[in-house]
Short mmCIF file of C-alpha atoms in Angstrom, two decimals:
data_model
loop_
_atom_site.label_atom_id
_atom_site.label_comp_id
_atom_site.label_asym_id
_atom_site.label_seq_id
_atom_site.Cartn_x
_atom_site.Cartn_y
_atom_site.Cartn_z
CA MET A 1 -2.03 -17.44 1.56
CA THR A 2 -0.47 -18.18 -2.15
CA SER A 3 -0.76 -15.15 -3.90
CA PHE A 4 1.33 -11.72 -3.50
CA SER A 5 -0.66 -8.47 -3.86
CA GLY A 6 -4.15 -7.03 -3.07
CA LEU A 7 -6.86 -8.83 -5.47
CA ALA A 8 -4.34 -11.57 -6.58
CA SER A 9 -5.78 -14.58 -4.31
CA LEU A 10 -9.49 -13.74 -5.61
CA PRO A 11 -9.54 -16.60 -8.10
CA VAL A 12 -8.34 -19.06 -5.70
CA LEU A 13 -10.86 -18.13 -3.37
CA ARG A 14 -13.73 -18.47 -6.26
CA SER A 15 -12.53 -21.60 -7.15
CA ASP A 16 -12.83 -23.08 -3.73
CA LEU A 17 -15.77 -20.97 -1.72
CA VAL A 18 -18.19 -19.81 -4.98
CA ILE A 19 -17.32 -23.38 -7.04
CA ARG A 20 -16.03 -26.11 -4.93
CA TYR A 21 -17.95 -25.63 -1.68
CA HIS A 22 -20.73 -23.54 -2.53
CA VAL A 23 -20.61 -21.42 0.55
CA LEU A 24 -20.13 -17.87 -0.93
CA THR A 25 -22.24 -16.64 -4.17
CA ASP A 26 -20.75 -14.87 -6.85
CA ALA A 27 -22.98 -11.36 -5.92
CA GLN A 28 -21.34 -12.03 -2.40
CA LEU A 29 -18.09 -11.73 -3.83
CA ASN A 30 -18.75 -8.86 -5.58
CA THR A 31 -19.97 -7.33 -2.58
CA ALA A 32 -17.00 -8.05 -0.87
CA VAL A 33 -14.60 -6.64 -3.75
CA ALA A 34 -16.46 -3.67 -3.66
CA ALA A 35 -16.22 -3.36 0.13
CA GLY A 36 -12.96 -3.81 0.43
CA ARG A 37 -11.89 -1.24 -2.19
CA MET A 38 -14.42 1.70 -1.11
CA GLY A 39 -12.90 1.33 2.83
CA PRO A 40 -9.84 2.77 3.72
CA GLY A 41 -6.51 0.41 3.56
CA PRO A 42 -5.60 -2.73 1.23
CA VAL A 43 -7.72 -4.16 -0.96
CA GLY A 44 -6.95 -7.07 0.61
CA ASN A 45 -9.04 -6.18 2.98
CA TYR A 46 -12.09 -7.63 1.43
CA VAL A 47 -11.28 -10.96 2.69
CA VAL A 48 -12.98 -9.89 5.90
CA SER A 49 -15.82 -9.15 4.00
CA VAL A 50 -15.52 -12.52 2.52
CA GLY A 51 -15.40 -13.73 6.34
CA TYR A 52 -18.35 -12.38 7.27
CA GLN A 53 -20.75 -12.75 4.70
CA ILE A 54 -20.00 -16.51 5.13
CA GLY A 55 -19.94 -16.61 9.30
CA GLY A 56 -20.43 -13.54 10.28
CA TYR A 57 -18.66 -11.50 12.93
CA PRO A 58 -16.67 -14.82 13.69
CA GLY A 59 -15.92 -15.33 10.59
CA ALA A 60 -14.86 -11.74 9.47
CA ALA A 61 -12.59 -12.56 12.59
CA ALA A 62 -11.12 -15.47 10.87
CA GLY A 63 -10.83 -13.29 7.50
CA TRP A 64 -9.01 -10.64 9.07
CA LEU A 65 -6.34 -13.53 10.65
CA ALA A 66 -5.95 -14.94 7.28
CA MET A 67 -4.72 -11.97 5.87
CA ILE A 68 -2.47 -10.56 8.81
CA THR A 69 -0.57 -13.24 9.15
CA PRO A 70 1.52 -13.68 5.86
CA ALA A 71 2.31 -9.96 7.06
CA PHE A 72 4.80 -11.38 9.51
CA VAL A 73 6.81 -13.28 7.25
CA ILE A 74 8.86 -9.60 5.89
CA ILE A 75 10.53 -9.83 9.31
CA VAL A 76 12.21 -13.06 8.91
CA LEU A 77 13.22 -11.47 5.58
CA LEU A 78 14.75 -8.32 6.97
CA ARG A 79 16.85 -9.94 9.37
CA PHE A 80 18.63 -12.23 6.69
CA VAL A 81 18.63 -9.59 4.29
CA GLY A 82 19.97 -6.66 6.86
CA ARG A 83 22.51 -8.89 7.99
CA ARG A 84 23.88 -9.04 4.46
CA ALA A 85 22.99 -5.29 3.35
CA GLU A 86 26.34 -3.81 3.45
CA HIS A 87 27.58 -6.19 0.37
CA PRO A 88 27.47 -4.30 -2.52
CA ARG A 89 25.69 -7.29 -4.70
CA VAL A 90 22.94 -6.89 -2.10
CA ARG A 91 23.11 -2.94 -2.13
CA GLY A 92 22.89 -2.64 -5.81
CA MET A 93 19.92 -5.39 -5.91
CA ILE A 94 17.86 -3.17 -3.13
CA ARG A 95 18.65 -0.19 -5.56
CA ALA A 96 17.39 -2.00 -8.38
CA ILE A 97 14.50 -3.60 -6.72
CA THR A 98 13.24 0.26 -5.07
CA LEU A 99 13.85 1.83 -8.49
CA ALA A 100 11.71 -0.83 -10.18
CA GLY A 101 8.95 -0.64 -7.31
CA ALA A 102 9.25 3.79 -7.70
CA GLY A 103 7.98 2.20 -11.69
CA LEU A 104 5.13 -0.09 -9.91
CA LEU A 105 4.00 2.70 -7.57
CA LEU A 106 3.82 4.97 -11.09
CA ALA A 107 2.17 2.45 -13.60
CA ALA A 108 -0.40 1.38 -10.61
CA ALA A 109 -0.83 5.27 -10.63
CA VAL A 110 -2.59 4.72 -14.39
CA PRO A 111 -5.58 2.47 -13.44
CA LEU A 112 -5.88 4.30 -10.20
CA ALA A 113 -5.94 8.03 -12.31
CA ARG A 114 -8.77 6.42 -14.95
CA GLU A 115 -10.54 5.94 -11.95
CA ALA A 116 -10.55 8.92 -10.41
CA ILE A 117 -10.23 11.77 -12.65
CA HIS A 118 -13.63 12.66 -14.32
CA GLY A 119 -13.88 16.36 -14.84
CA PRO A 120 -11.67 19.39 -13.16
CA LEU A 121 -12.55 18.98 -9.50
CA PRO A 122 -10.48 15.41 -8.96
CA PHE A 123 -7.93 16.53 -11.64
CA VAL A 124 -6.99 19.96 -9.37
CA ILE A 125 -7.42 18.09 -6.08
CA ALA A 126 -4.75 15.62 -7.17
CA SER A 127 -2.56 18.04 -8.89
CA ALA A 128 -2.66 20.23 -5.26
CA SER A 129 -2.06 16.87 -3.02
CA LEU A 130 0.79 16.07 -5.66
CA LEU A 131 2.60 19.69 -4.67
CA LEU A 132 1.63 19.71 -1.30
CA SER A 133 3.22 16.04 -0.87
CA LEU A 134 6.66 17.24 -2.04
CA LEU A 135 6.94 20.62 -1.20
CA THR A 136 5.20 21.06 1.99
CA LYS A 137 5.98 19.53 5.33
CA ILE A 138 2.32 18.94 5.96
CA ASP A 139 0.50 15.74 7.56
CA SER A 140 -0.80 13.92 4.77
CA ILE A 141 -4.64 13.26 6.85
CA TRP A 142 -5.04 16.79 6.28
CA VAL A 143 -4.64 16.40 2.32
CA VAL A 144 -6.51 13.54 2.75
CA LEU A 145 -9.52 15.35 4.80
CA GLY A 146 -9.22 18.85 2.89
CA ALA A 147 -9.68 16.72 -0.83
CA ALA A 148 -12.82 14.97 1.50
CA LEU A 149 -13.84 18.51 2.23
CA ALA A 150 -13.68 19.77 -1.78
CA GLY A 151 -15.84 16.79 -2.74
CA LEU A 152 -18.36 17.26 -0.41
CA LEU A 153 -18.86 20.99 -0.93
CA ALA A 154 -18.67 20.51 -4.53
CA PHE A 155 -22.03 17.86 -4.21
CA TYR A 156 -23.94 20.35 -2.31
CA LEU A 157 -22.70 23.32 -4.16
CA MET B 1 17.11 9.05 14.96
CA PRO B 2 14.39 10.23 17.82
CA ARG B 3 12.70 7.20 19.15
CA ALA B 4 8.93 7.19 18.82
CA SER B 5 6.94 5.83 21.61
CA LEU B 6 4.86 2.73 20.12
CA ARG B 7 1.62 4.64 21.24
CA ASP B 8 2.82 7.83 18.69
CA MET B 9 3.49 5.17 16.04
CA SER B 10 0.87 2.97 16.21
CA LEU B 11 -1.10 6.48 16.29
CA VAL B 12 0.58 7.25 13.33
CA PHE B 13 -0.30 3.99 11.67
CA LEU B 14 -3.71 4.13 12.81
CA ARG B 15 -4.42 7.72 11.49
CA ILE B 16 -2.87 6.71 8.06
CA GLY B 17 -4.19 3.83 7.46
CA ASN B 18 -7.50 3.91 8.46
CA THR B 19 -7.75 7.07 6.24
CA THR B 20 -5.97 6.47 3.36
CA LEU B 21 -8.66 5.52 0.25
CA GLY B 22 -7.57 3.74 -3.11
CA GLY B 23 -6.01 0.68 -1.81
CA GLY B 24 -2.51 -0.39 -0.68
CA ASP B 25 0.21 1.75 -2.49
CA PRO B 26 -1.15 5.33 -1.69
CA THR B 27 -1.60 3.95 1.76
CA ILE B 28 1.86 2.94 1.53
CA ALA B 29 2.92 6.34 -0.29
CA ALA B 30 1.46 8.28 2.92
CA LEU B 31 3.11 5.88 5.41
CA GLN B 32 6.29 6.44 3.72
CA ARG B 33 6.27 10.33 4.05
CA GLU B 34 4.94 10.52 7.45
CA LEU B 35 7.43 7.84 8.98
CA ILE B 36 10.86 9.73 7.23
CA ARG B 37 9.37 13.11 7.63
CA ARG B 38 9.39 12.18 11.47
CA GLY B 39 12.63 10.58 11.12
CA TRP B 40 11.67 7.24 12.65
CA ILE B 41 13.11 5.29 9.67
CA THR B 42 15.59 6.24 6.83
CA GLN B 43 14.86 6.37 3.30
CA GLU B 44 17.46 3.03 3.19
CA GLN B 45 15.32 1.19 5.47
CA PHE B 46 11.76 1.65 3.67
CA ALA B 47 13.30 0.91 0.57
CA LEU B 48 14.59 -2.29 1.63
CA ALA B 49 10.82 -2.71 3.73
CA PHE B 50 8.77 -1.93 0.27
CA ALA B 51 11.04 -3.95 -1.88
CA LEU B 52 10.53 -7.20 0.28
CA ALA B 53 7.04 -6.19 0.90
CA ARG B 54 6.17 -7.20 -3.22
CA ILE B 55 8.01 -10.39 -2.16
CA THR B 56 6.22 -11.36 1.17
CA PRO B 57 2.89 -13.40 0.25
CA GLY B 58 -0.38 -11.67 1.43
CA THR B 59 -1.31 -7.72 1.36
CA ASN B 60 1.88 -5.82 0.77
CA MET B 61 0.58 -3.27 2.73
CA LEU B 62 0.48 -4.97 5.97
CA ALA B 63 4.27 -6.70 5.48
CA PHE B 64 5.13 -3.21 5.07
CA SER B 65 3.32 -1.90 7.60
CA ALA B 66 4.95 -5.13 10.01
CA ALA B 67 8.36 -4.38 8.76
CA ALA B 68 8.64 -0.44 9.45
CA GLY B 69 7.14 -1.04 12.80
CA TRP B 70 9.64 -3.97 13.64
CA TYR B 71 12.34 -0.87 12.89
CA ILE B 72 10.86 0.97 14.65
CA PHE B 73 10.13 -0.93 17.47
CA GLY B 74 11.13 -4.69 17.24
CA LEU B 75 8.37 -7.49 17.65
CA ALA B 76 6.10 -5.26 19.54
CA GLY B 77 5.97 -2.52 16.61
CA ALA B 78 5.69 -4.67 14.36
CA LEU B 79 2.28 -6.08 15.71
CA GLY B 80 1.17 -2.96 16.80
CA ALA B 81 1.41 -1.14 13.21
CA VAL B 82 -0.51 -4.69 11.73
CA LEU B 83 -3.34 -4.03 14.29
CA ALA B 84 -3.70 -0.16 13.56
CA VAL B 85 -3.54 -0.52 10.55
CA THR B 86 -6.02 -3.63 10.13
CA ILE B 87 -8.74 -3.16 12.89
CA PRO B 88 -10.55 -0.40 12.19
CA SER B 89 -10.63 -0.74 8.39
CA SER B 90 -11.92 -4.00 9.24
CA LEU B 91 -14.59 -2.80 11.08
CA LEU B 92 -15.70 -0.84 8.33
CA VAL B 93 -15.60 -2.86 5.45
CA VAL B 94 -17.93 -5.66 7.46
CA TRP B 95 -20.46 -2.21 7.97
CA LEU B 96 -19.63 -1.58 4.37
CA THR B 97 -20.56 -4.75 3.24
CA GLY B 98 -24.21 -4.52 5.47
CA ILE B 99 -24.74 -1.33 2.91
CA TYR B 100 -23.76 -2.94 -0.23
CA GLY B 101 -25.01 -5.89 0.54
CA ALA B 102 -28.83 -4.33 1.27
CA GLY B 103 -28.57 -2.54 -2.23
CA THR B 104 -28.19 1.10 -0.79
CA GLN B 105 -27.05 4.25 -2.43
CA ILE B 106 -25.68 7.17 -0.91
CA ARG B 107 -24.50 9.52 -3.30
CA TRP B 108 -22.76 12.05 -1.02
CA LEU B 109 -20.38 8.76 0.12
CA GLY B 110 -19.21 8.13 -3.50
CA ALA B 111 -18.18 11.98 -3.85
CA VAL B 112 -16.34 12.33 -0.87
CA VAL B 113 -14.85 8.80 -1.85
CA ALA B 114 -13.81 9.66 -4.97
CA SER B 115 -12.01 13.01 -4.09
CA THR B 116 -9.78 11.17 -1.11
CA ILE B 117 -8.86 8.65 -4.05
CA ALA B 118 -7.67 11.77 -5.60
CA ALA B 119 -5.79 12.79 -3.32
CA ALA B 120 -4.00 9.50 -2.91
CA LEU B 121 -3.42 9.26 -6.35
CA GLY B 122 -0.73 12.31 -5.90
CA ILE B 123 0.25 11.42 -2.74
CA MET B 124 1.49 8.04 -4.22
CA ILE B 125 2.92 10.00 -7.43
CA ALA B 126 4.32 12.42 -4.78
CA ALA B 127 6.05 8.93 -3.37
CA ALA B 128 7.21 7.34 -6.33
CA LEU B 129 9.26 10.80 -6.92
CA THR B 130 10.23 11.03 -3.36
CA LEU B 131 11.51 7.21 -3.88
CA ILE B 132 13.40 7.73 -7.20
CA ARG B 133 15.07 10.98 -5.50
CA SER B 134 16.55 9.09 -2.93
CA GLN B 135 18.24 6.51 -5.19
CA ILE B 136 20.03 9.11 -7.79
CA ILE B 137 23.43 8.69 -7.61
CA ALA B 138 26.32 10.38 -9.21
CA ASN B 139 27.83 7.85 -11.91
CA ASN B 140 25.57 5.84 -12.97
CA ARG B 141 22.46 7.67 -13.71
CA TRP B 142 21.23 6.11 -17.16
CA VAL B 143 20.73 2.87 -14.91
CA ILE B 144 17.79 5.03 -13.15
CA PRO B 145 15.20 5.55 -16.02
CA LEU B 146 15.60 2.31 -17.83
CA LEU B 147 14.80 0.77 -14.37
CA ILE B 148 12.12 2.96 -13.71
CA ALA B 149 10.62 2.39 -16.97
CA GLY B 150 11.21 -0.96 -17.15
CA GLY B 151 8.91 -1.80 -13.71
CA ALA B 152 6.12 0.96 -15.51
CA PHE B 153 6.20 -1.20 -18.61
CA GLY B 154 6.66 -4.51 -17.70
CA LEU B 155 3.49 -4.48 -15.32
CA ARG B 156 0.69 -2.26 -18.11
CA PHE B 157 2.03 -3.50 -21.67
CA VAL B 158 4.32 -6.93 -21.39
CA GLY B 159 1.96 -8.05 -18.46
CA LEU B 160 4.35 -9.38 -16.51
CA THR B 161 3.20 -9.54 -12.23
CA PRO B 162 4.90 -7.29 -9.69
CA LEU B 163 6.79 -9.86 -8.46
CA GLU B 164 8.22 -11.18 -12.16
CA ILE B 165 9.32 -7.39 -12.25
CA ILE B 166 10.86 -7.22 -8.73
CA ALA B 167 12.78 -10.62 -9.47
CA LEU B 168 14.10 -9.20 -12.95
CA ALA B 169 15.39 -5.93 -10.76
CA GLY B 170 16.87 -7.74 -8.19
CA VAL B 171 18.35 -10.40 -10.85
CA ALA B 172 19.89 -6.89 -12.94
CA GLY B 173 21.06 -5.29 -9.11
CA LEU B 174 22.77 -7.79 -8.75
CA PHE B 175 25.68 -6.60 -11.47
CA TRP B 176 24.48 -3.18 -11.19
CA ARG B 177 27.71 -1.90 -8.65
CA PRO B 178 26.72 1.88 -7.40
#
């Protein structure tokens, strides 16, 4: 895997599978992205959908393997950095990267908000889950399930 | 630090990894909350796992899960975490592919998805704030808003990739003595 996040591998996959090998259409690729976004977990899940559309369940398994394998590279990095974690320069680096990462999280919240916040209900849900997460020790799954229930109720009422 | 059993740990990854909608970042945010709340990883370990996950090829969220699992249970933990997070959600994606491919629309599902994404948004902002709070130290406060703002604005307005921002922050951190 040559990419570093979510959909970054999309152009590479498209040029290989759609343009070069003709095993996938653009419409199928769009379906894969939609399915990956709709489901829980990483957006990178769309690779599983691509595999499934090309080769059925074995294809899905191949996509899944391709998706999870690079993750284990991090253990090598952790061992390497971990041994040097007490060094002041390394500490400064980790601190700076963490804060930049927090900035990235906040930046990622903007498109997500644009997509999710339509009308008062999603706004109330987002604010409530922010406050619950910050101020209480409630398990996150209840926040998510509560939101799902609120959405369902609002849909039928 | 309280020891978890491999089963308990995998169950947390299973629940959070397969119920948080909106992509990898909100999922990492929810995992951060659950793992730290239980005392399984420290705020510092989380920060390191989070930072390194950004520079690991492939899906950040899976790299993060592998790192967190490794801290808790070594190699078995890493494997357990990644399997717990990916297997159910992958099966779900295959199922969703079938639905989308057939052009079916399920309207109530749309309402539920929109609400849970809104919830994930709140959890994610809370996670960013917690992350910032964990790094606040007495004498270097001015650097903090600078780095956060740099990260956020670099991504949105200058068009830097997350990887470039992390690299820049890393270089800046070399010269930052807390």
